Amino acid sequence: MTDTISTVSLAIAQERKIVTAIPGPNSIALQKRREAVVASGVASALPVFAERAHGAILVDVDGNQFIDLGAGIGVMTIGHTDAAVVAAASQQLRELTHAMFTITPYESYVRVAELLAEHTPGDFAKKSVLLNSGAEAVENGVKIARSYTGRAGVAVLDHAYHGRTNLTMAMTFKAMPYKTSFGPFAPSVFHAPGSYPFRDGLSGADAAARTITYLEKSIGASDLACVVAEPIQGEGGFVVPADGYLAALQEWCTANEVVFIADEIQSGMARTGRYYASEHFGVEPDMVLTAKGIAGGLPIAAVTGRAEIMDAPHKGGLGGTFAGNPVAAAAAIAVFAEIESRGLLAEAARIESILKPAMHALALKYPIIGDVRGIGAMIAIEVVQHGSLDPNPAAVAAVTAFAAQHGVILLSAGTYGNVIRFLPSLAISDDLLREAVGVIDEAFASL
Ligand SMILES: *Cc1c(COP(=O)(O)O)cnc(C)c1O
């Protein structure tokens, strides 16, 4: 049974193939059905419906095969329908689908917490709570930090994305489409300036001084429970902070007994060539949030932090019906095993070594590419108006649409919608990456 599933998946050739107009007739028919019954607030980046996927290739309902440089927003880090993940989840599905950890606990939840304690940054005693989604991990991180400090204030950085629930909408920077018309928002959330080298030109020390001045003057350390920061911002446009910025911020948090929380929901789980991007910046957060890439597409998320902080909430204060579901937990255990046995941390560096030079070459050819940045398999280009820093979201929309027509899934990002982010699966081959770069080149040439 398990073998049948993986054999079928493995049958998808790792090649780009466009056999109909995009969208094809089956996608168009599904789109009609969708419009009748799916709330229109749920939008989709591509006009095609997915049918199957394996590795770095996604097949639509018309048989078109796309090189997937989005990986479901960095979820399919180890590749679509990874055979080990499929086998582990299938097996678990037959043995125990749900028990509810807060009624009758089970081993896989404990095992995931052990793996997180081992692989998150820092050599201190750690504990975890498992949840269903990234936003829920952010919410629980804040709950725990408040419980531990007895303070209410939550500071986040400009351009941050933390989710779509009420508290996390308050923590997210961008109004449209995430917040507009959905307020009022949770109180005691403060947006501090961060570090965005391409736009602010500040050194890490100067950007940190600016952030810290804001925290001290506008909030006051004694009212602040936590600072929540993405080591590399995801939706914000893969913004990599200037050298020293995160370390200075953490140092200030430690000195002021403020919990430093790294939202690694997009940047974690091997995406940047380390388990967590924090490691590139020499920081060991008090708390790390994990979701997207942790379970090969199954929904599970985690808050992992210093044991004394994690133990602050009273018994029964944390939980959730589906939180830490056994099938998703089994998949997560398989993902950790795959990262180790296939040496996937090194694959992120391989991807960077192809994508970054290729994007620098395109930036020379097309000067509207103003910045190339990122680490590992988390690389982005920021597109501007010729000769200025003014954002060029129209060019990004045209390039991503062209790429979709030509069999490459490209995702945009950024507060100004002018960033193209590449977050392919670590399973993508050099040849597929180079082929996708060729399509992106053609897309810029067509502008
Ligand atoms: C995706 C994301 C979230 C929210 O995760 P969901 O699972 O969509 O709730 C939070 N923070 C970051 C950095 C993310 O990329």
PDB file of C-alpha atoms in Angstrom, residues 26-255:
ATOM      1  CA  ASN A  26      -9.799  21.358 -16.688  1.00  0.00           C
ATOM      2  CA  SER A  27      -8.466  24.236 -14.610  1.00  0.00           C
ATOM      3  CA  ILE A  28     -10.927  26.599 -16.252  1.00  0.00           C
ATOM      4  CA  ALA A  29     -13.811  24.252 -15.417  1.00  0.00           C
ATOM      5  CA  LEU A  30     -12.673  23.951 -11.792  1.00  0.00           C
ATOM      6  CA  GLN A  31     -12.302  27.715 -11.567  1.00  0.00           C
ATOM      7  CA  LYS A  32     -15.999  28.064 -12.505  1.00  0.00           C
ATOM      8  CA  ARG A  33     -17.016  25.613  -9.744  1.00  0.00           C
ATOM      9  CA  ARG A  34     -14.737  27.368  -7.299  1.00  0.00           C
ATOM     10  CA  GLU A  35     -16.208  30.783  -7.983  1.00  0.00           C
ATOM     11  CA  ALA A  36     -19.655  29.489  -7.036  1.00  0.00           C
ATOM     12  CA  VAL A  37     -18.710  28.049  -3.639  1.00  0.00           C
ATOM     13  CA  VAL A  38     -15.292  29.236  -2.413  1.00  0.00           C
ATOM     14  CA  ALA A  39     -15.177  32.586  -0.628  1.00  0.00           C
ATOM     15  CA  SER A  40     -13.519  35.078  -2.935  1.00  0.00           C
ATOM     16  CA  GLY A  41     -11.315  36.416  -0.128  1.00  0.00           C
ATOM     17  CA  VAL A  42      -9.248  33.271  -0.681  1.00  0.00           C
ATOM     18  CA  ALA A  43      -7.142  34.207  -3.683  1.00  0.00           C
ATOM     19  CA  SER A  44      -4.687  32.032  -5.627  1.00  0.00           C
ATOM     20  CA  ALA A  45      -1.408  33.101  -7.203  1.00  0.00           C
ATOM     21  CA  LEU A  46      -1.719  30.824 -10.241  1.00  0.00           C
ATOM     22  CA  PRO A  47      -4.788  30.114 -12.398  1.00  0.00           C
ATOM     23  CA  VAL A  48      -4.124  26.351 -12.434  1.00  0.00           C
ATOM     24  CA  PHE A  49      -5.374  23.592 -10.146  1.00  0.00           C
ATOM     25  CA  ALA A  50      -2.805  21.162  -8.781  1.00  0.00           C
ATOM     26  CA  GLU A  51      -3.276  17.431  -9.172  1.00  0.00           C
ATOM     27  CA  ARG A  52      -0.029  15.727  -8.148  1.00  0.00           C
ATOM     28  CA  ALA A  53       3.515  16.657  -7.299  1.00  0.00           C
ATOM     29  CA  HIS A  54       6.836  15.022  -6.632  1.00  0.00           C
ATOM     30  CA  GLY A  55      10.253  16.421  -5.863  1.00  0.00           C
ATOM     31  CA  ALA A  56      10.436  19.853  -7.483  1.00  0.00           C
ATOM     32  CA  ILE A  57       7.699  19.285 -10.084  1.00  0.00           C
ATOM     33  CA  LEU A  58       3.990  20.057  -9.693  1.00  0.00           C
ATOM     34  CA  VAL A  59       1.486  18.643 -12.196  1.00  0.00           C
ATOM     35  CA  ASP A  60      -1.792  20.432 -12.866  1.00  0.00           C
ATOM     36  CA  VAL A  61      -5.172  18.905 -13.749  1.00  0.00           C
ATOM     37  CA  ASP A  62      -4.420  19.326 -17.458  1.00  0.00           C
ATOM     38  CA  GLY A  63      -1.111  17.469 -17.323  1.00  0.00           C
ATOM     39  CA  ASN A  64       1.125  20.557 -17.382  1.00  0.00           C
ATOM     40  CA  GLN A  65       4.297  20.154 -15.326  1.00  0.00           C
ATOM     41  CA  PHE A  66       5.698  23.143 -13.470  1.00  0.00           C
ATOM     42  CA  ILE A  67       9.118  23.702 -11.931  1.00  0.00           C
ATOM     43  CA  ASP A  68       8.037  24.690  -8.439  1.00  0.00           C
ATOM     44  CA  LEU A  69      10.191  27.512  -7.087  1.00  0.00           C
ATOM     45  CA  GLY A  70       7.611  28.295  -4.390  1.00  0.00           C
ATOM     46  CA  ALA A  71       7.258  24.886  -2.734  1.00  0.00           C
ATOM     47  CA  GLY A  72       3.887  25.879  -1.262  1.00  0.00           C
ATOM     48  CA  ILE A  73       5.627  28.865   0.395  1.00  0.00           C
ATOM     49  CA  GLY A  74       8.592  26.927   1.615  1.00  0.00           C
ATOM     50  CA  VAL A  75       6.625  24.014   3.025  1.00  0.00           C
ATOM     51  CA  MET A  76       7.867  21.283   0.686  1.00  0.00           C
ATOM     52  CA  THR A  77      11.480  21.904   1.643  1.00  0.00           C
ATOM     53  CA  ILE A  78      12.552  18.289   1.289  1.00  0.00           C
ATOM     54  CA  GLY A  79      10.488  17.820  -1.894  1.00  0.00           C
ATOM     55  CA  HIS A  80       6.881  17.039  -2.781  1.00  0.00           C
ATOM     56  CA  THR A  81       5.602  13.571  -1.779  1.00  0.00           C
ATOM     57  CA  ASP A  82       8.920  12.561  -0.274  1.00  0.00           C
ATOM     58  CA  ALA A  83       8.750   8.774  -0.099  1.00  0.00           C
ATOM     59  CA  ALA A  84       9.831   8.562   3.553  1.00  0.00           C
ATOM     60  CA  VAL A  85       7.279  11.152   4.639  1.00  0.00           C
ATOM     61  CA  VAL A  86       4.506   9.481   2.660  1.00  0.00           C
ATOM     62  CA  ALA A  87       5.400   6.097   4.171  1.00  0.00           C
ATOM     63  CA  ALA A  88       5.611   7.389   7.755  1.00  0.00           C
ATOM     64  CA  ALA A  89       2.340   9.314   7.551  1.00  0.00           C
ATOM     65  CA  SER A  90       0.512   6.436   5.815  1.00  0.00           C
ATOM     66  CA  GLN A  91       1.660   3.969   8.434  1.00  0.00           C
ATOM     67  CA  GLN A  92       0.666   6.316  11.286  1.00  0.00           C
ATOM     68  CA  LEU A  93      -2.733   6.922   9.696  1.00  0.00           C
ATOM     69  CA  ARG A  94      -3.514   3.237  10.040  1.00  0.00           C
ATOM     70  CA  GLU A  95      -2.242   2.937  13.607  1.00  0.00           C
ATOM     71  CA  LEU A  96      -3.471   6.058  15.411  1.00  0.00           C
ATOM     72  CA  THR A  97      -5.000   9.016  13.614  1.00  0.00           C
ATOM     73  CA  HIS A  98      -5.957  11.113  16.610  1.00  0.00           C
ATOM     74  CA  ALA A  99      -5.970  10.758  20.362  1.00  0.00           C
ATOM     75  CA  MET A 100      -5.554  14.331  21.588  1.00  0.00           C
ATOM     76  CA  PHE A 101      -2.313  14.761  23.464  1.00  0.00           C
ATOM     77  CA  THR A 102      -4.086  16.517  26.332  1.00  0.00           C
ATOM     78  CA  ILE A 103      -6.236  13.391  26.895  1.00  0.00           C
ATOM     79  CA  THR A 104      -3.993  10.407  26.110  1.00  0.00           C
ATOM     80  CA  PRO A 105      -0.464  11.368  25.066  1.00  0.00           C
ATOM     81  CA  TYR A 106       1.564   9.428  22.467  1.00  0.00           C
ATOM     82  CA  GLU A 107       5.246   9.014  21.700  1.00  0.00           C
ATOM     83  CA  SER A 108       5.533  10.844  18.372  1.00  0.00           C
ATOM     84  CA  TYR A 109       4.667  14.194  20.017  1.00  0.00           C
ATOM     85  CA  VAL A 110       7.458  13.623  22.539  1.00  0.00           C
ATOM     86  CA  ARG A 111       9.859  12.599  19.760  1.00  0.00           C
ATOM     87  CA  VAL A 112       9.173  15.783  17.782  1.00  0.00           C
ATOM     88  CA  ALA A 113       9.876  17.818  20.929  1.00  0.00           C
ATOM     89  CA  GLU A 114      13.153  15.917  21.406  1.00  0.00           C
ATOM     90  CA  LEU A 115      14.176  16.612  17.799  1.00  0.00           C
ATOM     91  CA  LEU A 116      13.307  20.291  18.161  1.00  0.00           C
ATOM     92  CA  ALA A 117      15.303  20.534  21.393  1.00  0.00           C
ATOM     93  CA  GLU A 118      18.251  18.981  19.580  1.00  0.00           C
ATOM     94  CA  HIS A 119      18.128  21.040  16.388  1.00  0.00           C
ATOM     95  CA  THR A 120      17.023  24.513  17.480  1.00  0.00           C
ATOM     96  CA  PRO A 121      19.921  26.885  18.266  1.00  0.00           C
ATOM     97  CA  GLY A 122      21.423  26.929  21.748  1.00  0.00           C
ATOM     98  CA  ASP A 123      22.895  24.392  24.111  1.00  0.00           C
ATOM     99  CA  PHE A 124      20.459  24.777  26.998  1.00  0.00           C
ATOM    100  CA  ALA A 125      17.476  22.800  28.298  1.00  0.00           C
ATOM    101  CA  LYS A 126      14.527  23.312  25.953  1.00  0.00           C
ATOM    102  CA  LYS A 127      10.879  22.340  25.860  1.00  0.00           C
ATOM    103  CA  SER A 128       8.224  22.566  23.138  1.00  0.00           C
ATOM    104  CA  VAL A 129       4.494  22.827  22.626  1.00  0.00           C
ATOM    105  CA  LEU A 130       3.064  21.598  19.318  1.00  0.00           C
ATOM    106  CA  LEU A 131       0.304  23.422  17.453  1.00  0.00           C
ATOM    107  CA  ASN A 132      -1.405  23.317  14.053  1.00  0.00           C
ATOM    108  CA  SER A 133      -0.283  26.413  12.183  1.00  0.00           C
ATOM    109  CA  GLY A 134       2.334  29.105  12.128  1.00  0.00           C
ATOM    110  CA  ALA A 135      -0.048  31.752  13.411  1.00  0.00           C
ATOM    111  CA  GLU A 136      -0.979  29.497  16.294  1.00  0.00           C
ATOM    112  CA  ALA A 137       2.702  29.067  17.144  1.00  0.00           C
ATOM    113  CA  VAL A 138       3.116  32.856  17.188  1.00  0.00           C
ATOM    114  CA  GLU A 139       0.045  33.209  19.425  1.00  0.00           C
ATOM    115  CA  ASN A 140       1.374  30.613  21.852  1.00  0.00           C
ATOM    116  CA  GLY A 141       4.848  32.109  21.860  1.00  0.00           C
ATOM    117  CA  VAL A 142       3.314  35.397  22.968  1.00  0.00           C
ATOM    118  CA  LYS A 143       1.110  33.694  25.580  1.00  0.00           C
ATOM    119  CA  ILE A 144       4.108  31.948  27.099  1.00  0.00           C
ATOM    120  CA  ALA A 145       6.303  35.067  27.056  1.00  0.00           C
ATOM    121  CA  ARG A 146       3.545  37.044  28.787  1.00  0.00           C
ATOM    122  CA  SER A 147       3.046  34.333  31.368  1.00  0.00           C
ATOM    123  CA  TYR A 148       6.793  34.181  32.057  1.00  0.00           C
ATOM    124  CA  THR A 149       7.439  37.927  32.277  1.00  0.00           C
ATOM    125  CA  GLY A 150       4.123  39.104  33.692  1.00  0.00           C
ATOM    126  CA  ARG A 151       4.219  41.857  31.043  1.00  0.00           C
ATOM    127  CA  ALA A 152       1.871  42.526  28.120  1.00  0.00           C
ATOM    128  CA  GLY A 153       3.863  44.342  25.432  1.00  0.00           C
ATOM    129  CA  VAL A 154       4.777  42.643  22.161  1.00  0.00           C
ATOM    130  CA  ALA A 155       7.260  44.288  19.782  1.00  0.00           C
ATOM    131  CA  VAL A 156       7.589  43.297  16.143  1.00  0.00           C
ATOM    132  CA  LEU A 157       9.578  44.741  13.246  1.00  0.00           C
ATOM    133  CA  ASP A 158       8.436  46.741  10.258  1.00  0.00           C
ATOM    134  CA  HIS A 159       7.728  44.552   7.186  1.00  0.00           C
ATOM    135  CA  ALA A 160       7.117  41.517   9.408  1.00  0.00           C
ATOM    136  CA  TYR A 161       4.577  38.813   8.676  1.00  0.00           C
ATOM    137  CA  HIS A 162       3.297  36.713  11.555  1.00  0.00           C
ATOM    138  CA  GLY A 163      -0.103  35.397  10.412  1.00  0.00           C
ATOM    139  CA  ARG A 164      -3.795  36.024   9.921  1.00  0.00           C
ATOM    140  CA  THR A 165      -5.410  35.464  13.350  1.00  0.00           C
ATOM    141  CA  ASN A 166      -6.401  38.511  15.368  1.00  0.00           C
ATOM    142  CA  LEU A 167      -3.212  38.813  17.429  1.00  0.00           C
ATOM    143  CA  THR A 168      -0.981  37.930  14.491  1.00  0.00           C
ATOM    144  CA  MET A 169      -2.770  40.387  12.174  1.00  0.00           C
ATOM    145  CA  ALA A 170      -1.884  43.031  14.737  1.00  0.00           C
ATOM    146  CA  MET A 171       1.728  41.828  14.542  1.00  0.00           C
ATOM    147  CA  THR A 172       1.829  41.751  10.729  1.00  0.00           C
ATOM    148  CA  PHE A 173       2.998  44.931   8.996  1.00  0.00           C
ATOM    149  CA  LYS A 174       1.165  45.038   5.687  1.00  0.00           C
ATOM    150  CA  ALA A 175      -2.442  46.267   5.704  1.00  0.00           C
ATOM    151  CA  MET A 176      -3.517  45.093   2.247  1.00  0.00           C
ATOM    152  CA  PRO A 177      -4.396  42.245   1.928  1.00  0.00           C
ATOM    153  CA  TYR A 178      -3.814  40.974   5.468  1.00  0.00           C
ATOM    154  CA  LYS A 179      -5.526  43.523   7.745  1.00  0.00           C
ATOM    155  CA  THR A 180      -7.678  45.946   5.784  1.00  0.00           C
ATOM    156  CA  SER A 181     -11.309  45.869   7.036  1.00  0.00           C
ATOM    157  CA  PHE A 182     -10.560  43.153   9.628  1.00  0.00           C
ATOM    158  CA  GLY A 183      -9.930  45.257  12.745  1.00  0.00           C
ATOM    159  CA  PRO A 184     -10.018  46.112  15.584  1.00  0.00           C
ATOM    160  CA  PHE A 185      -6.762  44.361  16.364  1.00  0.00           C
ATOM    161  CA  ALA A 186      -5.240  43.017  19.568  1.00  0.00           C
ATOM    162  CA  PRO A 187      -3.746  45.759  21.764  1.00  0.00           C
ATOM    163  CA  SER A 188      -0.207  46.071  23.193  1.00  0.00           C
ATOM    164  CA  VAL A 189       1.483  45.295  19.866  1.00  0.00           C
ATOM    165  CA  PHE A 190       4.192  47.730  18.760  1.00  0.00           C
ATOM    166  CA  HIS A 191       5.880  47.994  15.368  1.00  0.00           C
ATOM    167  CA  ALA A 192       9.531  48.940  15.632  1.00  0.00           C
ATOM    168  CA  PRO A 193      11.823  49.893  12.746  1.00  0.00           C
ATOM    169  CA  GLY A 194      14.069  46.971  11.744  1.00  0.00           C
ATOM    170  CA  SER A 195      17.017  46.494   9.397  1.00  0.00           C
ATOM    171  CA  TYR A 196      16.474  46.617   5.629  1.00  0.00           C
ATOM    172  CA  PRO A 197      19.928  47.321   4.205  1.00  0.00           C
ATOM    173  CA  PHE A 198      18.803  47.870   0.595  1.00  0.00           C
ATOM    174  CA  ARG A 199      16.336  50.586   1.659  1.00  0.00           C
ATOM    175  CA  ASP A 200      17.741  52.089   4.869  1.00  0.00           C
ATOM    176  CA  GLY A 201      21.465  51.786   4.121  1.00  0.00           C
ATOM    177  CA  LEU A 202      22.152  51.416   7.858  1.00  0.00           C
ATOM    178  CA  SER A 203      24.836  49.235   9.415  1.00  0.00           C
ATOM    179  CA  GLY A 204      23.654  46.529  11.779  1.00  0.00           C
ATOM    180  CA  ALA A 205      24.774  48.577  14.777  1.00  0.00           C
ATOM    181  CA  ASP A 206      22.968  51.718  13.604  1.00  0.00           C
ATOM    182  CA  ALA A 207      19.788  49.855  12.711  1.00  0.00           C
ATOM    183  CA  ALA A 208      19.850  48.091  16.101  1.00  0.00           C
ATOM    184  CA  ALA A 209      20.351  51.410  17.892  1.00  0.00           C
ATOM    185  CA  ARG A 210      17.322  52.781  16.064  1.00  0.00           C
ATOM    186  CA  THR A 211      15.212  49.754  17.019  1.00  0.00           C
ATOM    187  CA  ILE A 212      16.346  49.840  20.644  1.00  0.00           C
ATOM    188  CA  THR A 213      15.674  53.558  20.969  1.00  0.00           C
ATOM    189  CA  TYR A 214      12.148  52.909  19.774  1.00  0.00           C
ATOM    190  CA  LEU A 215      11.687  50.015  22.232  1.00  0.00           C
ATOM    191  CA  GLU A 216      12.991  52.048  25.167  1.00  0.00           C
ATOM    192  CA  LYS A 217      11.328  55.354  24.397  1.00  0.00           C
ATOM    193  CA  SER A 218       8.027  54.342  22.855  1.00  0.00           C
ATOM    194  CA  ILE A 219       7.206  51.178  24.836  1.00  0.00           C
ATOM    195  CA  GLY A 220       9.584  50.935  27.789  1.00  0.00           C
ATOM    196  CA  ALA A 221      11.448  47.717  28.507  1.00  0.00           C
ATOM    197  CA  SER A 222       9.568  47.060  31.747  1.00  0.00           C
ATOM    198  CA  ASP A 223       6.265  46.774  29.835  1.00  0.00           C
ATOM    199  CA  LEU A 224       7.671  44.494  27.137  1.00  0.00           C
ATOM    200  CA  ALA A 225       7.135  40.719  27.265  1.00  0.00           C
ATOM    201  CA  CYS A 226       8.833  39.836  24.000  1.00  0.00           C
ATOM    202  CA  VAL A 227      10.421  40.970  20.780  1.00  0.00           C
ATOM    203  CA  VAL A 228       9.374  38.769  17.865  1.00  0.00           C
ATOM    204  CA  ALA A 229      11.597  38.874  14.781  1.00  0.00           C
ATOM    205  CA  GLU A 230      12.043  36.819  11.622  1.00  0.00           C
ATOM    206  CA  PRO A 231      15.807  36.311  11.205  1.00  0.00           C
ATOM    207  CA  ILE A 232      15.185  36.618   7.455  1.00  0.00           C
ATOM    208  CA  GLN A 233      11.804  38.149   6.742  1.00  0.00           C
ATOM    209  CA  GLY A 234       9.574  35.954   4.580  1.00  0.00           C
ATOM    210  CA  GLU A 235       6.512  37.756   3.202  1.00  0.00           C
ATOM    211  CA  GLY A 236       8.396  41.011   3.830  1.00  0.00           C
ATOM    212  CA  GLY A 237      10.650  40.102   0.901  1.00  0.00           C
ATOM    213  CA  PHE A 238      13.489  37.927   2.210  1.00  0.00           C
ATOM    214  CA  VAL A 239      14.996  40.919   3.937  1.00  0.00           C
ATOM    215  CA  VAL A 240      18.339  39.901   5.445  1.00  0.00           C
ATOM    216  CA  PRO A 241      19.283  42.184   8.354  1.00  0.00           C
ATOM    217  CA  ALA A 242      22.653  43.938   8.317  1.00  0.00           C
ATOM    218  CA  ASP A 243      25.546  42.205  10.102  1.00  0.00           C
ATOM    219  CA  GLY A 244      25.289  42.407  13.855  1.00  0.00           C
ATOM    220  CA  TYR A 245      21.698  43.628  13.925  1.00  0.00           C
ATOM    221  CA  LEU A 246      20.048  40.535  15.393  1.00  0.00           C
ATOM    222  CA  ALA A 247      22.835  39.908  17.886  1.00  0.00           C
ATOM    223  CA  ALA A 248      22.551  43.478  19.210  1.00  0.00           C
ATOM    224  CA  LEU A 249      18.785  43.138  19.475  1.00  0.00           C
ATOM    225  CA  GLN A 250      19.074  39.876  21.362  1.00  0.00           C
ATOM    226  CA  GLU A 251      21.690  41.340  23.689  1.00  0.00           C
ATOM    227  CA  TRP A 252      19.348  44.188  24.550  1.00  0.00           C
ATOM    228  CA  CYS A 253      16.483  41.751  25.157  1.00  0.00           C
ATOM    229  CA  THR A 254      18.608  39.631  27.484  1.00  0.00           C
ATOM    230  CA  ALA A 255      19.800  42.679  29.427  1.00  0.00           C
TER     231      ALA A 255
END
